[in-house]
């Protein structure tokens, strides 16, 4: 397995409210996380960094994940716990009232990848079937598209495009989308905040991921392109590649 992560403040914002990391447990398995602190809310950076830190600490203490059921249960229980901690923190600290964050968390093993998703950050896969989005945005606009009230084209420029229907930390309970997929040699997973997905098309993402360049360069190219296209938001991503030298390869 090879992996890389990067974040960039973008061209407009003064602060970076995104958090990202890839962490290893006691058995060498990876947990990749992208968390986008909610823009327009106070302390979005606190929400995303608290989420990342808590999941990192719990993952680094965890033992080998052997089945998809174990991975799904680990992600669900830990994210529910983090949501509760964020909600309590915002209630007990006036400066953090209303804070929240998206979460994209993926456990990768040599057999499968398990994805947990809340909000409008995304997870994509590039494999032999092509390039596709694995997650559904928890946004007002996506709900309007899903129910046939507006077209996908209308959604691109909708005035309420940034309204999120689901996030960590904003309510006492949270619904988490969790799915497991087969993860095979040559496959690439891309996790990203909407600072990337709003600015770089799926065609552009796929083309860059397919390029015969190293993962660092792929990540840099994606971020540069988002900035070239405006860079109005923080831009964050993680790429995990199932390489042929997966055993023990960092």
mmCIF file of N, CA and C in Angstrom, residues 20-116:
data_model
loop_
_atom_site.group_PDB
_atom_site.id
_atom_site.type_symbol
_atom_site.label_atom_id
_atom_site.label_comp_id
_atom_site.label_asym_id
_atom_site.label_seq_id
_atom_site.Cartn_x
_atom_site.Cartn_y
_atom_site.Cartn_z
ATOM 1 N N UNK A 20 -6.372 16.511 7.850
ATOM 2 C CA UNK A 20 -6.156 15.303 7.058
ATOM 3 C C UNK A 20 -5.006 14.499 7.651
ATOM 4 N N UNK A 21 -5.083 13.181 7.506
ATOM 5 C CA UNK A 21 -3.978 12.343 7.965
ATOM 6 C C UNK A 21 -4.192 10.904 7.531
ATOM 7 N N UNK A 22 -3.103 10.132 7.539
ATOM 8 C CA UNK A 22 -3.166 8.695 7.291
ATOM 9 C C UNK A 22 -2.384 8.039 8.414
ATOM 10 N N UNK A 23 -3.036 7.132 9.136
ATOM 11 C CA UNK A 23 -2.466 6.586 10.352
ATOM 12 C C UNK A 23 -2.377 5.061 10.280
ATOM 13 N N UNK A 24 -1.422 4.508 11.029
ATOM 14 C CA UNK A 24 -1.136 3.072 11.013
ATOM 15 C C UNK A 24 -1.496 2.473 12.374
ATOM 16 N N UNK A 25 -2.198 1.322 12.370
ATOM 17 C CA UNK A 25 -2.488 0.659 13.645
ATOM 18 C C UNK A 25 -1.383 -0.334 14.004
ATOM 19 N N UNK A 26 -1.582 -1.096 15.066
ATOM 20 C CA UNK A 26 -0.540 -2.012 15.543
ATOM 21 C C UNK A 26 -0.178 -3.096 14.531
ATOM 22 N N UNK A 27 -1.067 -3.330 13.559
ATOM 23 C CA UNK A 27 -0.825 -4.374 12.572
ATOM 24 C C UNK A 27 -0.427 -3.816 11.211
ATOM 25 N N UNK A 28 -0.164 -2.513 11.158
ATOM 26 C CA UNK A 28 0.287 -1.905 9.903
ATOM 27 C C UNK A 28 -0.827 -1.557 8.936
ATOM 28 N N UNK A 29 -2.067 -1.641 9.389
ATOM 29 C CA UNK A 29 -3.190 -1.282 8.517
ATOM 30 C C UNK A 29 -3.439 0.225 8.581
ATOM 31 N N UNK A 30 -3.990 0.773 7.491
ATOM 32 C CA UNK A 30 -4.127 2.221 7.377
ATOM 33 C C UNK A 30 -5.547 2.718 7.616
ATOM 34 N N UNK A 31 -5.612 3.895 8.215
ATOM 35 C CA UNK A 31 -6.850 4.661 8.320
ATOM 36 C C UNK A 31 -6.567 6.033 7.724
ATOM 37 N N UNK A 32 -7.275 6.371 6.638
ATOM 38 C CA UNK A 32 -7.129 7.685 5.996
ATOM 39 C C UNK A 32 -8.342 8.540 6.368
ATOM 40 N N UNK A 33 -8.082 9.816 6.691
ATOM 41 C CA UNK A 33 -9.159 10.708 7.143
ATOM 42 C C UNK A 33 -9.046 12.072 6.460
ATOM 43 N N UNK A 34 -10.178 12.560 5.972
ATOM 44 C CA UNK A 34 -10.315 13.956 5.556
ATOM 45 C C UNK A 34 -11.501 14.528 6.321
ATOM 46 N N UNK A 35 -11.284 15.640 7.024
ATOM 47 C CA UNK A 35 -12.346 16.313 7.781
ATOM 48 C C UNK A 35 -12.348 17.791 7.406
ATOM 49 N N UNK A 36 -13.494 18.293 7.003
ATOM 50 C CA UNK A 36 -13.630 19.679 6.553
ATOM 51 C C UNK A 36 -14.481 20.428 7.569
ATOM 52 N N UNK A 37 -13.817 21.256 8.400
ATOM 53 C CA UNK A 37 -14.533 22.059 9.382
ATOM 54 C C UNK A 37 -15.527 22.967 8.692
ATOM 55 N N UNK A 38 -16.712 23.072 9.264
ATOM 56 C CA UNK A 38 -17.798 23.746 8.576
ATOM 57 C C UNK A 38 -17.543 25.239 8.427
ATOM 58 N N UNK A 39 -17.472 25.672 7.178
ATOM 59 C CA UNK A 39 -17.264 27.075 6.861
ATOM 60 C C UNK A 39 -18.460 27.902 7.293
ATOM 61 N N UNK A 40 -18.201 29.127 7.755
ATOM 62 C CA UNK A 40 -19.276 29.975 8.231
ATOM 63 C C UNK A 40 -19.646 29.699 9.674
ATOM 64 N N UNK A 41 -19.097 28.641 10.238
ATOM 65 C CA UNK A 41 -19.331 28.329 11.649
ATOM 66 C C UNK A 41 -18.048 28.628 12.426
ATOM 67 N N UNK A 42 -18.203 29.067 13.653
ATOM 68 C CA UNK A 42 -17.025 29.301 14.486
ATOM 69 C C UNK A 42 -16.354 27.982 14.808
ATOM 70 N N UNK A 43 -15.042 28.045 14.825
ATOM 71 C CA UNK A 43 -14.248 26.910 15.293
ATOM 72 C C UNK A 43 -14.390 25.658 14.437
ATOM 73 N N UNK A 44 -14.578 25.847 13.132
ATOM 74 C CA UNK A 44 -14.576 24.696 12.234
ATOM 75 C C UNK A 44 -13.248 23.963 12.268
ATOM 76 N N UNK A 45 -12.175 24.739 12.453
ATOM 77 C CA UNK A 45 -10.849 24.115 12.533
ATOM 78 C C UNK A 45 -10.715 23.292 13.812
ATOM 79 N N UNK A 46 -11.376 23.727 14.880
ATOM 80 C CA UNK A 46 -11.359 22.960 16.132
ATOM 81 C C UNK A 46 -12.086 21.631 15.930
ATOM 82 N N UNK A 47 -13.236 21.676 15.276
ATOM 83 C CA UNK A 47 -14.027 20.461 15.051
ATOM 84 C C UNK A 47 -13.263 19.451 14.212
ATOM 85 N N UNK A 48 -12.635 19.905 13.123
ATOM 86 C CA UNK A 48 -11.933 18.952 12.248
ATOM 87 C C UNK A 48 -10.673 18.405 12.914
ATOM 88 N N UNK A 49 -9.944 19.256 13.648
ATOM 89 C CA UNK A 49 -8.709 18.778 14.275
ATOM 90 C C UNK A 49 -9.003 17.862 15.467
ATOM 91 N N UNK A 50 -10.067 18.158 16.216
ATOM 92 C CA UNK A 50 -10.466 17.263 17.310
ATOM 93 C C UNK A 50 -10.845 15.886 16.770
ATOM 94 N N UNK A 51 -11.567 15.879 15.648
ATOM 95 C CA UNK A 51 -11.981 14.624 15.006
ATOM 96 C C UNK A 51 -10.773 13.814 14.574
ATOM 97 N N UNK A 52 -9.852 14.474 13.890
ATOM 98 C CA UNK A 52 -8.652 13.791 13.392
ATOM 99 C C UNK A 52 -7.824 13.233 14.547
ATOM 100 N N UNK A 53 -7.602 14.034 15.574
ATOM 101 C CA UNK A 53 -6.771 13.619 16.698
ATOM 102 C C UNK A 53 -7.379 12.444 17.445
ATOM 103 N N UNK A 54 -8.683 12.510 17.682
ATOM 104 C CA UNK A 54 -9.353 11.425 18.428
ATOM 105 C C UNK A 54 -9.299 10.111 17.652
ATOM 106 N N UNK A 55 -9.603 10.150 16.369
ATOM 107 C CA UNK A 55 -9.597 8.922 15.563
ATOM 108 C C UNK A 55 -8.178 8.383 15.403
ATOM 109 N N UNK A 56 -7.204 9.271 15.278
ATOM 110 C CA UNK A 56 -5.798 8.856 15.191
ATOM 111 C C UNK A 56 -5.401 8.072 16.435
ATOM 112 N N UNK A 57 -5.701 8.628 17.603
ATOM 113 C CA UNK A 57 -5.302 7.974 18.859
ATOM 114 C C UNK A 57 -5.982 6.613 19.018
ATOM 115 N N UNK A 58 -7.262 6.540 18.670
ATOM 116 C CA UNK A 58 -7.983 5.269 18.807
ATOM 117 C C UNK A 58 -7.492 4.237 17.797
ATOM 118 N N UNK A 59 -7.162 4.693 16.587
ATOM 119 C CA UNK A 59 -6.688 3.759 15.561
ATOM 120 C C UNK A 59 -5.304 3.210 15.908
ATOM 121 N N UNK A 60 -4.426 4.075 16.389
ATOM 122 C CA UNK A 60 -3.057 3.642 16.678
ATOM 123 C C UNK A 60 -3.013 2.639 17.832
ATOM 124 N N UNK A 61 -4.064 2.608 18.648
ATOM 125 C CA UNK A 61 -4.139 1.640 19.747
ATOM 126 C C UNK A 61 -4.906 0.377 19.355
ATOM 127 N N UNK A 62 -5.505 0.361 18.170
ATOM 128 C CA UNK A 62 -6.369 -0.756 17.784
ATOM 129 C C UNK A 62 -5.568 -1.935 17.248
ATOM 130 N N UNK A 63 -6.197 -3.099 17.284
ATOM 131 C CA UNK A 63 -5.570 -4.323 16.791
ATOM 132 C C UNK A 63 -6.016 -4.602 15.356
ATOM 133 N N UNK A 64 -5.536 -5.706 14.816
ATOM 134 C CA UNK A 64 -5.785 -6.073 13.431
ATOM 135 C C UNK A 64 -7.288 -6.164 13.116
ATOM 136 N N UNK A 65 -7.661 -5.532 12.008
ATOM 137 C CA UNK A 65 -9.011 -5.666 11.472
ATOM 138 C C UNK A 65 -8.993 -6.813 10.465
ATOM 139 N N UNK A 66 -9.787 -7.835 10.703
ATOM 140 C CA UNK A 66 -9.746 -9.010 9.831
ATOM 141 C C UNK A 66 -10.932 -9.109 8.895
ATOM 142 N N UNK A 67 -12.071 -8.528 9.267
ATOM 143 C CA UNK A 67 -13.269 -8.650 8.436
ATOM 144 C C UNK A 67 -13.883 -7.282 8.170
ATOM 145 N N UNK A 68 -14.719 -7.235 7.138
ATOM 146 C CA UNK A 68 -15.427 -6.000 6.826
ATOM 147 C C UNK A 68 -16.358 -5.601 7.965
ATOM 148 N N UNK A 69 -16.994 -6.589 8.586
ATOM 149 C CA UNK A 69 -17.885 -6.299 9.722
ATOM 150 C C UNK A 69 -17.130 -5.605 10.849
ATOM 151 N N UNK A 70 -15.905 -6.076 11.131
ATOM 152 C CA UNK A 70 -15.084 -5.446 12.172
ATOM 153 C C UNK A 70 -14.748 -4.007 11.804
ATOM 154 N N UNK A 71 -14.387 -3.782 10.537
ATOM 155 C CA UNK A 71 -14.033 -2.434 10.083
ATOM 156 C C UNK A 71 -15.232 -1.500 10.178
ATOM 157 N N UNK A 72 -16.393 -1.989 9.741
ATOM 158 C CA UNK A 72 -17.591 -1.158 9.780
ATOM 159 C C UNK A 72 -17.995 -0.828 11.217
ATOM 160 N N UNK A 73 -17.899 -1.807 12.110
ATOM 161 C CA UNK A 73 -18.254 -1.576 13.507
ATOM 162 C C UNK A 73 -17.268 -0.615 14.174
ATOM 163 N N UNK A 74 -15.976 -0.761 13.854
ATOM 164 C CA UNK A 74 -14.970 0.139 14.425
ATOM 165 C C UNK A 74 -15.263 1.579 14.022
ATOM 166 N N UNK A 75 -15.475 1.801 12.722
ATOM 167 C CA UNK A 75 -15.719 3.158 12.235
ATOM 168 C C UNK A 75 -17.009 3.735 12.829
ATOM 169 N N UNK A 76 -18.059 2.944 12.835
ATOM 170 C CA UNK A 76 -19.335 3.446 13.341
ATOM 171 C C UNK A 76 -19.229 3.822 14.815
ATOM 172 N N UNK A 77 -18.701 2.931 15.637
ATOM 173 C CA UNK A 77 -18.655 3.191 17.083
ATOM 174 C C UNK A 77 -17.745 4.365 17.413
ATOM 175 N N UNK A 78 -16.607 4.452 16.739
ATOM 176 C CA UNK A 78 -15.652 5.521 17.049
ATOM 177 C C UNK A 78 -16.153 6.880 16.564
ATOM 178 N N UNK A 79 -16.784 6.925 15.394
ATOM 179 C CA UNK A 79 -17.286 8.202 14.887
ATOM 180 C C UNK A 79 -18.485 8.676 15.714
ATOM 181 N N UNK A 80 -19.325 7.756 16.166
ATOM 182 C CA UNK A 80 -20.419 8.121 17.072
ATOM 183 C C UNK A 80 -19.850 8.739 18.354
ATOM 184 N N UNK A 81 -18.778 8.158 18.863
ATOM 185 C CA UNK A 81 -18.126 8.682 20.072
ATOM 186 C C UNK A 81 -17.555 10.078 19.833
ATOM 187 N N UNK A 82 -16.898 10.267 18.685
ATOM 188 C CA UNK A 82 -16.329 11.579 18.354
ATOM 189 C C UNK A 82 -17.435 12.613 18.200
ATOM 190 N N UNK A 83 -18.539 12.232 17.558
ATOM 191 C CA UNK A 83 -19.661 13.154 17.388
ATOM 192 C C UNK A 83 -20.168 13.643 18.741
ATOM 193 N N UNK A 84 -20.302 12.717 19.675
ATOM 194 C CA UNK A 84 -20.782 13.063 21.016
ATOM 195 C C UNK A 84 -19.804 14.025 21.698
ATOM 196 N N UNK A 85 -18.504 13.762 21.561
ATOM 197 C CA UNK A 85 -17.491 14.627 22.183
ATOM 198 C C UNK A 85 -17.509 16.032 21.577
ATOM 199 N N UNK A 86 -17.666 16.116 20.251
ATOM 200 C CA UNK A 86 -17.732 17.429 19.595
ATOM 201 C C UNK A 86 -18.957 18.206 20.045
ATOM 202 N N UNK A 87 -20.086 17.521 20.112
ATOM 203 C CA UNK A 87 -21.335 18.162 20.509
ATOM 204 C C UNK A 87 -21.230 18.710 21.936
ATOM 205 N N UNK A 88 -20.657 17.909 22.831
ATOM 206 C CA UNK A 88 -20.476 18.360 24.213
ATOM 207 C C UNK A 88 -19.512 19.537 24.290
ATOM 208 N N UNK A 89 -18.438 19.470 23.504
ATOM 209 C CA UNK A 89 -17.444 20.559 23.503
ATOM 210 C C UNK A 89 -18.087 21.872 23.049
ATOM 211 N N UNK A 90 -18.893 21.808 21.995
ATOM 212 C CA UNK A 90 -19.525 23.037 21.489
ATOM 213 C C UNK A 90 -20.531 23.599 22.490
ATOM 214 N N UNK A 91 -21.177 22.709 23.239
ATOM 215 C CA UNK A 91 -22.140 23.167 24.243
ATOM 216 C C UNK A 91 -21.460 23.782 25.455
ATOM 217 N N UNK A 92 -20.239 23.320 25.751
ATOM 218 C CA UNK A 92 -19.529 23.782 26.943
ATOM 219 C C UNK A 92 -18.570 24.939 26.675
ATOM 220 N N UNK A 93 -18.350 25.281 25.410
ATOM 221 C CA UNK A 93 -17.436 26.366 25.049
ATOM 222 C C UNK A 93 -18.163 27.311 24.098
ATOM 223 N N UNK A 94 -18.524 28.478 24.600
ATOM 224 C CA UNK A 94 -19.331 29.425 23.812
ATOM 225 C C UNK A 94 -18.677 29.783 22.484
ATOM 226 N N UNK A 95 -17.333 29.859 22.483
ATOM 227 C CA UNK A 95 -16.633 30.249 21.251
ATOM 228 C C UNK A 95 -16.719 29.174 20.166
ATOM 229 N N UNK A 96 -17.144 27.960 20.567
ATOM 230 C CA UNK A 96 -17.250 26.851 19.613
ATOM 231 C C UNK A 96 -18.698 26.488 19.294
ATOM 232 N N UNK A 97 -19.634 27.314 19.741
ATOM 233 C CA UNK A 97 -21.048 27.009 19.525
ATOM 234 C C UNK A 97 -21.342 26.851 18.037
ATOM 235 N N UNK A 98 -22.023 25.762 17.687
ATOM 236 C CA UNK A 98 -22.405 25.540 16.292
ATOM 237 C C UNK A 98 -21.330 24.957 15.410
ATOM 238 N N UNK A 99 -20.198 24.591 15.983
ATOM 239 C CA UNK A 99 -19.121 24.052 15.143
ATOM 240 C C UNK A 99 -19.494 22.662 14.619
ATOM 241 N N UNK A 100 -18.894 22.295 13.502
ATOM 242 C CA UNK A 100 -19.139 20.980 12.933
ATOM 243 C C UNK A 100 -18.072 20.640 11.914
ATOM 244 N N UNK A 101 -18.105 19.417 11.437
ATOM 245 C CA UNK A 101 -17.127 18.991 10.436
ATOM 246 C C UNK A 101 -17.697 17.838 9.616
ATOM 247 N N UNK A 102 -17.258 17.762 8.378
ATOM 248 C CA UNK A 102 -17.521 16.557 7.593
ATOM 249 C C UNK A 102 -16.515 15.494 8.025
ATOM 250 N N UNK A 103 -16.750 14.263 7.621
ATOM 251 C CA UNK A 103 -15.768 13.203 7.877
ATOM 252 C C UNK A 103 -15.780 12.217 6.706
ATOM 253 N N UNK A 104 -14.600 11.950 6.220
ATOM 254 C CA UNK A 104 -14.370 10.876 5.253
ATOM 255 C C UNK A 104 -13.288 10.020 5.885
ATOM 256 N N UNK A 105 -13.632 8.810 6.291
ATOM 257 C CA UNK A 105 -12.659 7.939 6.960
ATOM 258 C C UNK A 105 -12.669 6.579 6.279
ATOM 259 N N UNK A 106 -11.479 6.111 5.875
ATOM 260 C CA UNK A 106 -11.388 4.858 5.128
ATOM 261 C C UNK A 106 -10.328 3.948 5.744
ATOM 262 N N UNK A 107 -10.753 2.745 6.107
ATOM 263 C CA UNK A 107 -9.820 1.699 6.534
ATOM 264 C C UNK A 107 -9.469 0.862 5.309
ATOM 265 N N UNK A 108 -8.165 0.704 5.049
ATOM 266 C CA UNK A 108 -7.747 -0.126 3.916
ATOM 267 C C UNK A 108 -6.966 -1.335 4.411
ATOM 268 N N UNK A 109 -7.331 -2.503 3.878
ATOM 269 C CA UNK A 109 -6.586 -3.737 4.141
ATOM 270 C C UNK A 109 -6.221 -4.340 2.789
ATOM 271 N N UNK A 110 -5.539 -5.470 2.807
ATOM 272 C CA UNK A 110 -5.155 -6.108 1.551
ATOM 273 C C UNK A 110 -6.306 -6.865 0.895
ATOM 274 N N UNK A 111 -7.494 -6.778 1.481
ATOM 275 C CA UNK A 111 -8.659 -7.448 0.896
ATOM 276 C C UNK A 111 -9.798 -6.483 0.575
ATOM 277 N N UNK A 112 -9.925 -5.429 1.365
ATOM 278 C CA UNK A 112 -11.080 -4.544 1.190
ATOM 279 C C UNK A 112 -10.766 -3.153 1.728
ATOM 280 N N UNK A 113 -11.665 -2.224 1.382
ATOM 281 C CA UNK A 113 -11.625 -0.871 1.947
ATOM 282 C C UNK A 113 -13.013 -0.572 2.497
ATOM 283 N N UNK A 114 -13.067 -0.037 3.714
ATOM 284 C CA UNK A 114 -14.342 0.319 4.347
ATOM 285 C C UNK A 114 -14.381 1.832 4.532
ATOM 286 N N UNK A 115 -15.465 2.437 4.048
ATOM 287 C CA UNK A 115 -15.585 3.887 3.972
ATOM 288 C C UNK A 115 -16.704 4.364 4.893
ATOM 289 N N UNK A 116 -16.406 5.344 5.744
ATOM 290 C CA UNK A 116 -17.416 6.017 6.561
ATOM 291 C C UNK A 116 -17.517 7.461 6.084
#
